[in-house]
mmCIF file of C-alpha atoms and ligand atoms in Angstrom:
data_model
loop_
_atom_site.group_PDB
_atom_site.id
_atom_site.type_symbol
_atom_site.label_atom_id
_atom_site.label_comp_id
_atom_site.label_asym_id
_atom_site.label_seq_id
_atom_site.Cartn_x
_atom_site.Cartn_y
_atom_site.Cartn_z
ATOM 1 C CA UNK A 1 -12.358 -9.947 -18.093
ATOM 2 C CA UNK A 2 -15.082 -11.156 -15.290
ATOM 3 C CA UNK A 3 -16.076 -8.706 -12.966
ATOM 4 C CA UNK A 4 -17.302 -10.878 -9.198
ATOM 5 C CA UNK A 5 -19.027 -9.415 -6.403
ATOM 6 C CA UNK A 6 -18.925 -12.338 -4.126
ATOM 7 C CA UNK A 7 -16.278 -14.510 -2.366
ATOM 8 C CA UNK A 8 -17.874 -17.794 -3.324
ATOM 9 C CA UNK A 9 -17.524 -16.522 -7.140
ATOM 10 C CA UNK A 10 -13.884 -15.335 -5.937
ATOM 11 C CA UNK A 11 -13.086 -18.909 -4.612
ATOM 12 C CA UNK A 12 -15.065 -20.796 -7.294
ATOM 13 C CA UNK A 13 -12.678 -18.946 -9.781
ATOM 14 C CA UNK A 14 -9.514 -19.726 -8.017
ATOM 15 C CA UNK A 15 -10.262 -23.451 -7.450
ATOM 16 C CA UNK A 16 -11.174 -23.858 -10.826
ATOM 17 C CA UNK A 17 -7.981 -22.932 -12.107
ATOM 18 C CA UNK A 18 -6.318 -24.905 -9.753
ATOM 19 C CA UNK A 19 -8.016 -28.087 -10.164
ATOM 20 C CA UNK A 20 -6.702 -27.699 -13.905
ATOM 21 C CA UNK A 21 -3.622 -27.660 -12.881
ATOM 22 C CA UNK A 22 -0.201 -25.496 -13.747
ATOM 23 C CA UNK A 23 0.372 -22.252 -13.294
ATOM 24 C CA UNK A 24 0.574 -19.702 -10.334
ATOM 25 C CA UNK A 25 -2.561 -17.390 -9.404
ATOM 26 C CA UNK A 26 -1.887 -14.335 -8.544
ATOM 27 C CA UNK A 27 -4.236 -11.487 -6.761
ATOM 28 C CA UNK A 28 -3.506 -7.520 -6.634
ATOM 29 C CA UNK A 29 -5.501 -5.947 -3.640
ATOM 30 C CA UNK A 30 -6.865 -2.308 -4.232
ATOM 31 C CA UNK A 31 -9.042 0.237 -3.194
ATOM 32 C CA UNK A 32 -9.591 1.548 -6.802
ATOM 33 C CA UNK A 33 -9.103 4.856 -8.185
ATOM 34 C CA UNK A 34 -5.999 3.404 -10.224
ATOM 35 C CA UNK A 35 -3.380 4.576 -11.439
ATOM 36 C CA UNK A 36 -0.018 4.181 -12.881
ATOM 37 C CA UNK A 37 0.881 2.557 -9.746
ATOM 38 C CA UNK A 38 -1.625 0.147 -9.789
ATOM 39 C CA UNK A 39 -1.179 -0.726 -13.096
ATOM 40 C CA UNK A 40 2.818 -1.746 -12.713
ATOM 41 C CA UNK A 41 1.452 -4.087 -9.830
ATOM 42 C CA UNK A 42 -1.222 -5.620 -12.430
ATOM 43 C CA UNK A 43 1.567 -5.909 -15.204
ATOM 44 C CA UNK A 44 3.625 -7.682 -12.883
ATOM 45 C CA UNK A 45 1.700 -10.273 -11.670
ATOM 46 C CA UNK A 46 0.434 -10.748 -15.443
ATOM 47 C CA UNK A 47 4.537 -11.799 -16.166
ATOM 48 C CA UNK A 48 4.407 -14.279 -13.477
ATOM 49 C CA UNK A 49 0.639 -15.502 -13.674
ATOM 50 C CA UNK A 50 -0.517 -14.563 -16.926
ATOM 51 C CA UNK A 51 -4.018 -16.114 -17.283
ATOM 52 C CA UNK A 52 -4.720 -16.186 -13.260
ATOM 53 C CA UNK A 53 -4.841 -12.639 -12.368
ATOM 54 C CA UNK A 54 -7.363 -11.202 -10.092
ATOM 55 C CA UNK A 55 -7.338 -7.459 -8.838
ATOM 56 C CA UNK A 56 -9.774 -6.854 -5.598
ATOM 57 C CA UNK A 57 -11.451 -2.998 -5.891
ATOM 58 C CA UNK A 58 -12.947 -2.614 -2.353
ATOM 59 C CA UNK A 59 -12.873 0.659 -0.212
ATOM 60 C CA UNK A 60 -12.372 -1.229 2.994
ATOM 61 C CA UNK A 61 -14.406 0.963 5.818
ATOM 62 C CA UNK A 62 -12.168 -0.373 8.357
ATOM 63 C CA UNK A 63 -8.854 0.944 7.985
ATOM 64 C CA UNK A 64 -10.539 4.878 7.894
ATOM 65 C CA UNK A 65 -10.740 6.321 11.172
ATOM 66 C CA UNK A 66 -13.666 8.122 12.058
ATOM 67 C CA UNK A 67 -12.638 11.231 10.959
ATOM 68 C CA UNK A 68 -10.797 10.308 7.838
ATOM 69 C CA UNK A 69 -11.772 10.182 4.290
ATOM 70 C CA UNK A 70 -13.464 6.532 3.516
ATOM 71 C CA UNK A 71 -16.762 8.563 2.672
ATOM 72 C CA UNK A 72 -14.578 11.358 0.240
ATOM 73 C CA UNK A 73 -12.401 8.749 -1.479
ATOM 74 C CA UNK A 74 -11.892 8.826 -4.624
ATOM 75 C CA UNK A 75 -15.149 5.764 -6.464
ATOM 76 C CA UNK A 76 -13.672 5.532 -10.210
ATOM 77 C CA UNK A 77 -15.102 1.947 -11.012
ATOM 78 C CA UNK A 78 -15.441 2.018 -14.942
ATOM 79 C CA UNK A 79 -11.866 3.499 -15.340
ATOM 80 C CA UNK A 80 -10.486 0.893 -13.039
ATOM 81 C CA UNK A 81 -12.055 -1.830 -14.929
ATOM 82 C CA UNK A 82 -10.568 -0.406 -17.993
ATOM 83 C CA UNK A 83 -6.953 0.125 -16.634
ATOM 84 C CA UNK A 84 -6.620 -3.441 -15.201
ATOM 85 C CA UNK A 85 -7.748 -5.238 -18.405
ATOM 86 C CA UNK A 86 -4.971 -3.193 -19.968
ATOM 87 C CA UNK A 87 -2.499 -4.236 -17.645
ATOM 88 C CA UNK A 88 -2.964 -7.665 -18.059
ATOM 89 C CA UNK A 89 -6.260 -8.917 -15.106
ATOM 90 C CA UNK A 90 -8.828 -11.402 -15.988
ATOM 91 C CA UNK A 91 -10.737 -11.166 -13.058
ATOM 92 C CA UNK A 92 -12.071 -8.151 -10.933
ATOM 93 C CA UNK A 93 -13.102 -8.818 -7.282
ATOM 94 C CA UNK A 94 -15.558 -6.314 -6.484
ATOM 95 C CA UNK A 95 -17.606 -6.639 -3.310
ATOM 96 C CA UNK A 96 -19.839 -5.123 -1.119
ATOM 97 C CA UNK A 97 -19.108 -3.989 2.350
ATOM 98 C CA UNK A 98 -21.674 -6.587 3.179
ATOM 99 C CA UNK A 99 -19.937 -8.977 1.455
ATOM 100 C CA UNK A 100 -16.770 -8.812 3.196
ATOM 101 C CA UNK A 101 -18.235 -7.713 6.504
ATOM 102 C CA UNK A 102 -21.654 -9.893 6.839
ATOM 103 C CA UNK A 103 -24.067 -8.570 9.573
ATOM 104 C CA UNK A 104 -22.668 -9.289 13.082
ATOM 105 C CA UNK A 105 -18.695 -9.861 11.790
ATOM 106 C CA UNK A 106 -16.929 -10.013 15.069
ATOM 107 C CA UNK A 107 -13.648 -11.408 13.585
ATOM 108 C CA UNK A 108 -10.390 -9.025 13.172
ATOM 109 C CA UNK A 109 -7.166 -9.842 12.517
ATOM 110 C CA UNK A 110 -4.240 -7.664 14.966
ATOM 111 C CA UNK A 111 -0.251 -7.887 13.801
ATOM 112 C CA UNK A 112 0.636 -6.899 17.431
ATOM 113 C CA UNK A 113 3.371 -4.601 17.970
ATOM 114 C CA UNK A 114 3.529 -3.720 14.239
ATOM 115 C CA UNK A 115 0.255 -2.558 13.720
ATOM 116 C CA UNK A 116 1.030 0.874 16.350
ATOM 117 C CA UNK A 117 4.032 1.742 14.674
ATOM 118 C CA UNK A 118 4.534 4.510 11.423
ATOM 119 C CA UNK A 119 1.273 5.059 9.964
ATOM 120 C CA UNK A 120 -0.274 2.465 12.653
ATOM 121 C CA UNK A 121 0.494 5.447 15.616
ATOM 122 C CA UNK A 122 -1.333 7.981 13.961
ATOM 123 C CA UNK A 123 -4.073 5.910 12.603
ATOM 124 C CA UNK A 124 -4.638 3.328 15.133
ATOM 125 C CA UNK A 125 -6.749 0.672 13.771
ATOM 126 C CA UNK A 126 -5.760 1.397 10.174
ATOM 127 C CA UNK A 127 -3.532 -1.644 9.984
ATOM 128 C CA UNK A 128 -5.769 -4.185 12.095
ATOM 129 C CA UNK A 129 -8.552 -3.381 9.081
ATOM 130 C CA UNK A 130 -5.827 -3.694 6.552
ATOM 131 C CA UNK A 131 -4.845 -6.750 7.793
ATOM 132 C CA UNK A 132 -8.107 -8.450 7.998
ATOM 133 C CA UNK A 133 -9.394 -6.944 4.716
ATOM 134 C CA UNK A 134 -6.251 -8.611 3.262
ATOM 135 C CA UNK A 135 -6.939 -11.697 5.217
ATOM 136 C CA UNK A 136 -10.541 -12.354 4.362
ATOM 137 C CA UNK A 137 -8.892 -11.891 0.648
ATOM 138 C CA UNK A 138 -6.313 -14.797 1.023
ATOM 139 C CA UNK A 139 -8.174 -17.039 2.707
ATOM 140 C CA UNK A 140 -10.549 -16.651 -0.391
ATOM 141 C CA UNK A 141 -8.696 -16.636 -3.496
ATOM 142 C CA UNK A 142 -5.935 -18.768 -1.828
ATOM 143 C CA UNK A 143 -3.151 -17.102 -4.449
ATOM 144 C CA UNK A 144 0.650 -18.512 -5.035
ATOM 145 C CA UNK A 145 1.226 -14.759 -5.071
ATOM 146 C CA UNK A 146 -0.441 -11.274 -3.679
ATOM 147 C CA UNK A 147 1.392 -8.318 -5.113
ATOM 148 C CA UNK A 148 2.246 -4.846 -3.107
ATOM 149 C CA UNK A 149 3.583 -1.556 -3.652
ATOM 150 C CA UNK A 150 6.618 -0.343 -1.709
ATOM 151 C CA UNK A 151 4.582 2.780 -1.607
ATOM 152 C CA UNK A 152 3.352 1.643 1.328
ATOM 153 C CA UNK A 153 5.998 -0.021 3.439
ATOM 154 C CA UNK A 154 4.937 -0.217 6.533
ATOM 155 C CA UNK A 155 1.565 -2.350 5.007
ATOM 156 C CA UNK A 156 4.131 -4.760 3.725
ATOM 157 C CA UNK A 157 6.011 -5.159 6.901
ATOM 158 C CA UNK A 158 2.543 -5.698 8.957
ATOM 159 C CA UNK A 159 1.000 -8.226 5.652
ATOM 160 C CA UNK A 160 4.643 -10.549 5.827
ATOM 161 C CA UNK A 161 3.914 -10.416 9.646
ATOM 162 C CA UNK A 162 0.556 -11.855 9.146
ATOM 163 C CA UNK A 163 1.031 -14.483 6.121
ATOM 164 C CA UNK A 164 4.031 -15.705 8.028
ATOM 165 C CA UNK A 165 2.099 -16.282 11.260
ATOM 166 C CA UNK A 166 -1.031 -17.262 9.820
ATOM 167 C CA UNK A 167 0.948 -19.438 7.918
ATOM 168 C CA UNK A 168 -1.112 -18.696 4.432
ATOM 169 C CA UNK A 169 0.722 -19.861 1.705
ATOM 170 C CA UNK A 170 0.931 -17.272 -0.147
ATOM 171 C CA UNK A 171 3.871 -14.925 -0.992
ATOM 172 C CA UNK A 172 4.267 -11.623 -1.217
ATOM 173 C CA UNK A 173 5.771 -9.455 -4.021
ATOM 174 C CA UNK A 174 7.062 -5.859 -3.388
ATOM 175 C CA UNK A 175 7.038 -4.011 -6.154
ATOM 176 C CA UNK A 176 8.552 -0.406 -6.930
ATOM 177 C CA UNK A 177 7.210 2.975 -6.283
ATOM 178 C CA UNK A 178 5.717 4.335 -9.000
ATOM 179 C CA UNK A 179 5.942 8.376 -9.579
ATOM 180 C CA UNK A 180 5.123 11.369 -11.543
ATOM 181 C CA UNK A 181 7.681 12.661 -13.319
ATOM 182 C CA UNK A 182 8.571 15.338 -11.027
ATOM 183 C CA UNK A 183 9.157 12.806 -8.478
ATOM 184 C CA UNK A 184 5.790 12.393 -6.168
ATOM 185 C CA UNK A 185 5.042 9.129 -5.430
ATOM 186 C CA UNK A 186 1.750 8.033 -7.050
ATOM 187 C CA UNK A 187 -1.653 8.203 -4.759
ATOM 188 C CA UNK A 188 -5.351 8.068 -5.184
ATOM 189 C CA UNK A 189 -4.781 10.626 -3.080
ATOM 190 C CA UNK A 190 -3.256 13.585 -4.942
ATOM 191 C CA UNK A 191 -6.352 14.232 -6.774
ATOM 192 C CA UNK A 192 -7.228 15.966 -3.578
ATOM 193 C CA UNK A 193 -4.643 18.314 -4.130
ATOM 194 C CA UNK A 194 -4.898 22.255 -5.185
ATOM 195 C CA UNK A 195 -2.193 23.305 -7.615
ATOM 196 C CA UNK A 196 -0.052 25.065 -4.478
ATOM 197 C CA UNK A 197 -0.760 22.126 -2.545
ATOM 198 C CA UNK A 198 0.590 19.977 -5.320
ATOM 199 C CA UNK A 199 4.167 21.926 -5.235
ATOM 200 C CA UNK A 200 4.470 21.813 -1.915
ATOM 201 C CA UNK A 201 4.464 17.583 -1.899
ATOM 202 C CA UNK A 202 7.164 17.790 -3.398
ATOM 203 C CA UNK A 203 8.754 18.175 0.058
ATOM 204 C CA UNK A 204 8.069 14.155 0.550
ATOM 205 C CA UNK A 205 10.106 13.198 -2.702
ATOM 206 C CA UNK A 206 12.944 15.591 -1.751
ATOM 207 C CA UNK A 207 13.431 14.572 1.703
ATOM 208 C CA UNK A 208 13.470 11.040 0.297
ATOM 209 C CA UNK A 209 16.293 11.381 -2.355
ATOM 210 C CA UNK A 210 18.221 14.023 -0.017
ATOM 211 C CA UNK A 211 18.308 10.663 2.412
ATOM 212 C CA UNK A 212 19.340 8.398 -0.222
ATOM 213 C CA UNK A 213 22.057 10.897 -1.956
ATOM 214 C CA UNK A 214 23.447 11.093 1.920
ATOM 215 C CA UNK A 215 23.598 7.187 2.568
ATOM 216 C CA UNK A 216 25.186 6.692 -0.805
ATOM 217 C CA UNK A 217 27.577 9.470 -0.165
ATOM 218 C CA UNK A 218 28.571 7.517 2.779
ATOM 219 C CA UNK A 219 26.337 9.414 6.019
ATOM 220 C CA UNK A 220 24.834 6.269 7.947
ATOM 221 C CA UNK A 221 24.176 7.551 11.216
ATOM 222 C CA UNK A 222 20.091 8.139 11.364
ATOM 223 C CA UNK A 223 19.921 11.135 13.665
ATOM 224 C CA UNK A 224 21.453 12.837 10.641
ATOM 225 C CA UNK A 225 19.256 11.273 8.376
ATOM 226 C CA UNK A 226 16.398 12.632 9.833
ATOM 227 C CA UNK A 227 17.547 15.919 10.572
ATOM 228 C CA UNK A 228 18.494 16.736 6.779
ATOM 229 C CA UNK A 229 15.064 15.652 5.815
ATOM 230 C CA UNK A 230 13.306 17.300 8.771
ATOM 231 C CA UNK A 231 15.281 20.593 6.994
ATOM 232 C CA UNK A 232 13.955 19.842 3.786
ATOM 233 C CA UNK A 233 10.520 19.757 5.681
ATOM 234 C CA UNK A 234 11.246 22.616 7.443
ATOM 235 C CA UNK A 235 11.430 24.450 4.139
ATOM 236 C CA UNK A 236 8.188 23.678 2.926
ATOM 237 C CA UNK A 237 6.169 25.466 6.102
ATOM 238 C CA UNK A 238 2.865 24.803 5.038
ATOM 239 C CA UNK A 239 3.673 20.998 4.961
ATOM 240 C CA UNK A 240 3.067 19.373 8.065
ATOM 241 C CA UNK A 241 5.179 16.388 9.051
ATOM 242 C CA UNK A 242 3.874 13.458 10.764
ATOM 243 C CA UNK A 243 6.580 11.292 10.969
ATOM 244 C CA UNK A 244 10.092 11.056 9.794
ATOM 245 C CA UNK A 245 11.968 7.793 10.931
ATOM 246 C CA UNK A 246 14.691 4.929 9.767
ATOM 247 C CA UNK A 247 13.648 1.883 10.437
ATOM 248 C CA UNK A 248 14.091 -1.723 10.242
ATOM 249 C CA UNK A 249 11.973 -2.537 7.423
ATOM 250 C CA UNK A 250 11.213 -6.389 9.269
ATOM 251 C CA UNK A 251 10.163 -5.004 12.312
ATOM 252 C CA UNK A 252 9.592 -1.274 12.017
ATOM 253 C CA UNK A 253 11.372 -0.410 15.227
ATOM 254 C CA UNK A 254 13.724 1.914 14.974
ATOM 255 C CA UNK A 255 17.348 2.363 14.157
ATOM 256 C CA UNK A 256 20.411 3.951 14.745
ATOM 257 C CA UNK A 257 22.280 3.192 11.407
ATOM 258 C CA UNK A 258 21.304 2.991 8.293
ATOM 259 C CA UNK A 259 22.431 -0.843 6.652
ATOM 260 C CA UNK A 260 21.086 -2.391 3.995
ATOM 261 C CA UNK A 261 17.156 -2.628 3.618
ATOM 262 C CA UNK A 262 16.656 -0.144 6.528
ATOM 263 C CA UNK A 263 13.525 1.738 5.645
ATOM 264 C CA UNK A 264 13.627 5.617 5.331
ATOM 265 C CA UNK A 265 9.813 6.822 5.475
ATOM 266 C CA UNK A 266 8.250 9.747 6.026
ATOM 267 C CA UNK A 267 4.128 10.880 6.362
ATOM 268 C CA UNK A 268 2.725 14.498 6.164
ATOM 269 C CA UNK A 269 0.014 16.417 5.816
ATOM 270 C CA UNK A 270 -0.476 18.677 2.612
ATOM 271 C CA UNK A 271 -3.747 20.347 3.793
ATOM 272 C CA UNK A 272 -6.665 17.978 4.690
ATOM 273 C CA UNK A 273 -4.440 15.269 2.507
ATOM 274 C CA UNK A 274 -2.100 12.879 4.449
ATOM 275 C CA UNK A 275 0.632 11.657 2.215
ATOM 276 C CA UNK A 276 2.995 9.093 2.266
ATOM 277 C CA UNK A 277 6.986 8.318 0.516
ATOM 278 C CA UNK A 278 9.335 6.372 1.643
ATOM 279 C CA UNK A 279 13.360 4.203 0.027
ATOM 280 C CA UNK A 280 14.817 1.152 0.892
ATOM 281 C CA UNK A 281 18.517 2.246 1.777
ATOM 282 C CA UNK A 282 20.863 0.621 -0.254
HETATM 283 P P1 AMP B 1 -4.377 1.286 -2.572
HETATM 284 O O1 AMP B 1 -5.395 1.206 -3.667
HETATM 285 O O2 AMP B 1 -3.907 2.669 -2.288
HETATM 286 O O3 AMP B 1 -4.777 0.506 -1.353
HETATM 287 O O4 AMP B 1 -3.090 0.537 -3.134
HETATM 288 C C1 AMP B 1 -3.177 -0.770 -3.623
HETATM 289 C C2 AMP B 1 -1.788 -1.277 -3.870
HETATM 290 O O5 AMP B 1 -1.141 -0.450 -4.833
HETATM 291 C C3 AMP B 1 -0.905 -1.248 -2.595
HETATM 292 O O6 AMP B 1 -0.124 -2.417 -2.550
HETATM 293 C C4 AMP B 1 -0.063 -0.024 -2.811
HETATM 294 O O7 AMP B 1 1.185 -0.079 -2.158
HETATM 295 C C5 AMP B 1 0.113 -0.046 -4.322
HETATM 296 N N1 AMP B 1 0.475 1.292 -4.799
HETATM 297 C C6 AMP B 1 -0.179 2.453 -4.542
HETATM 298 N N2 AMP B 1 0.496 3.498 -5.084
HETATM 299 C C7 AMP B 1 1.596 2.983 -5.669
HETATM 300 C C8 AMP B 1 2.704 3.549 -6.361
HETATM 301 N N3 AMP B 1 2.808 4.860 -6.574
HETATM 302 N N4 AMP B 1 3.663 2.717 -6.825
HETATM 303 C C9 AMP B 1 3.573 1.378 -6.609
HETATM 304 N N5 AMP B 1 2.558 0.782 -5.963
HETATM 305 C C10 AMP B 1 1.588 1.570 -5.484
#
């Protein structure tokens, strides 16, 4: 497995595969500190590109606010390396903050409209520096396919936005949520958990599978969506709910009933750590 730090070595890698022809690249963008999560991502763009798989570790300073945790989060680099070699990448794209954001960089990338709703309203700017983090990545390794998590739904809603208008040719694959097996969603995040704070996440996964055990029990009207898993929630005190919302997964705006592919997410706060869980209604 290479390990790059710079986008020319990023690009020099993908055009050399391409100029020998067959075979789809594919690219995995990630902060680090992997996990399980990761890994399935990795795996699955190993199926479809085996050979041509690059995964991008880079703590991108501009989706943090000011106040969150970009200086805090978690820096695992030699694990990582070792995880994505076992899940199937031959490249690691590990840059800088330089390197992505050379001196003077006056160039963002804005999926208007999207980009202030969920997580985008209370973390404004997070998804204008996911979205040009993401960009600067595409435009580099030019990939047949960039793979995702469901995890974070509202991301993918904003990136389809922005490969769709920006017309990159790449596509996007949505993978599943990954979770422990008591049912929280995987997070580079949950290492910043105590043990009581731990429990008490459990609140996301249960307000998630209350919602889903509802729609498939036949409930589709959202105000009582919401309201079961604002209960559930409500049960969990020191849990602090930031939002809890059915949307349309396409546009993020949202809805009164829940069809198919409507999203179901919901953020909170578990002490200082904001967590995130979400389905895709059947
Ligand atoms: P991050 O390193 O948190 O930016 O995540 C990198 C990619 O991994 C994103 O596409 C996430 O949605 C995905 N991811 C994170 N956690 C999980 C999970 N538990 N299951 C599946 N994908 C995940």
């Amino acid at each position: 497995m290479q390990i790059l730090h710079t986008v020319d070595e990023l690009r020099a890698w993908s055009r050399g595969l391409r100029c020998k022809g067959a075979g789809m690249i594919g690219l995995v963008p990630t902060m680090g500190a992997l996990h399980e999560g990761h890994a399935s991502l990795i795996r699955a763009a190993e199926q479809q590109c085996r050979g041509r798989v690059a995964v991008s570790i880079f703590v991108n300073p501009t989706q943090f606010g000011p106040n969150e945790d970009f200086a805090r989060y978690p820096r695992t680099f030699g694990a990582d390396c070792e995880i994505a070699e076992r899940a199937g990448a031959n490249v690691i794209f590990a840059p800088g903050v330089e390197e992505m954001y050379p001196a003077g960089a006056a160039t963002f990338v804005d999926v208007e409209g999207l980009s202030e709703r969920l997580d985008g309203q209370s973390r404004p700017g997070h998804f204008r520096g996911v979205a040009t983090v993401v960009a600067k990545l595409l435009i580099a390794a030019e990939p047949d396919l960039a793979f995702f998590g469901q995890k974070d739904a509202a991301q993918v809603a904003v990136l389809r936005k922005l490969v769709a208008d920006l017309r990159l040719g790449t596509r996007l694959v949505v993978c599943p949520i990954v979770r422990e097996p008591d049912g929280l969603a995987m997070s580079s995040r949950n290492v910043y958990l105590s043990a009581e704070e731990r429990k008490q996440a459990l609140a996301l996964c249960r307000a998630v599978r209350c919602v889903e055990q509802m729609r498939s029990n036949g409930q589709r009207a959202a105000p009582s969506l919401v309201e079961a898993a604002r209960k559930i929630f409500a049960e969990e005190p020191a849990v602090r709910v930031d939002y809890v919302e059915l949307v349309n997964w396409e546009t993020l705006l949202p809805t009164n009933t829940a069809g198919p592919g409507t999203l179901f997410a919901v953020a909170a706060w578990v002490g200082d750590t904001r967590l995130i869980d979400n389905t895709i209604l059947k």
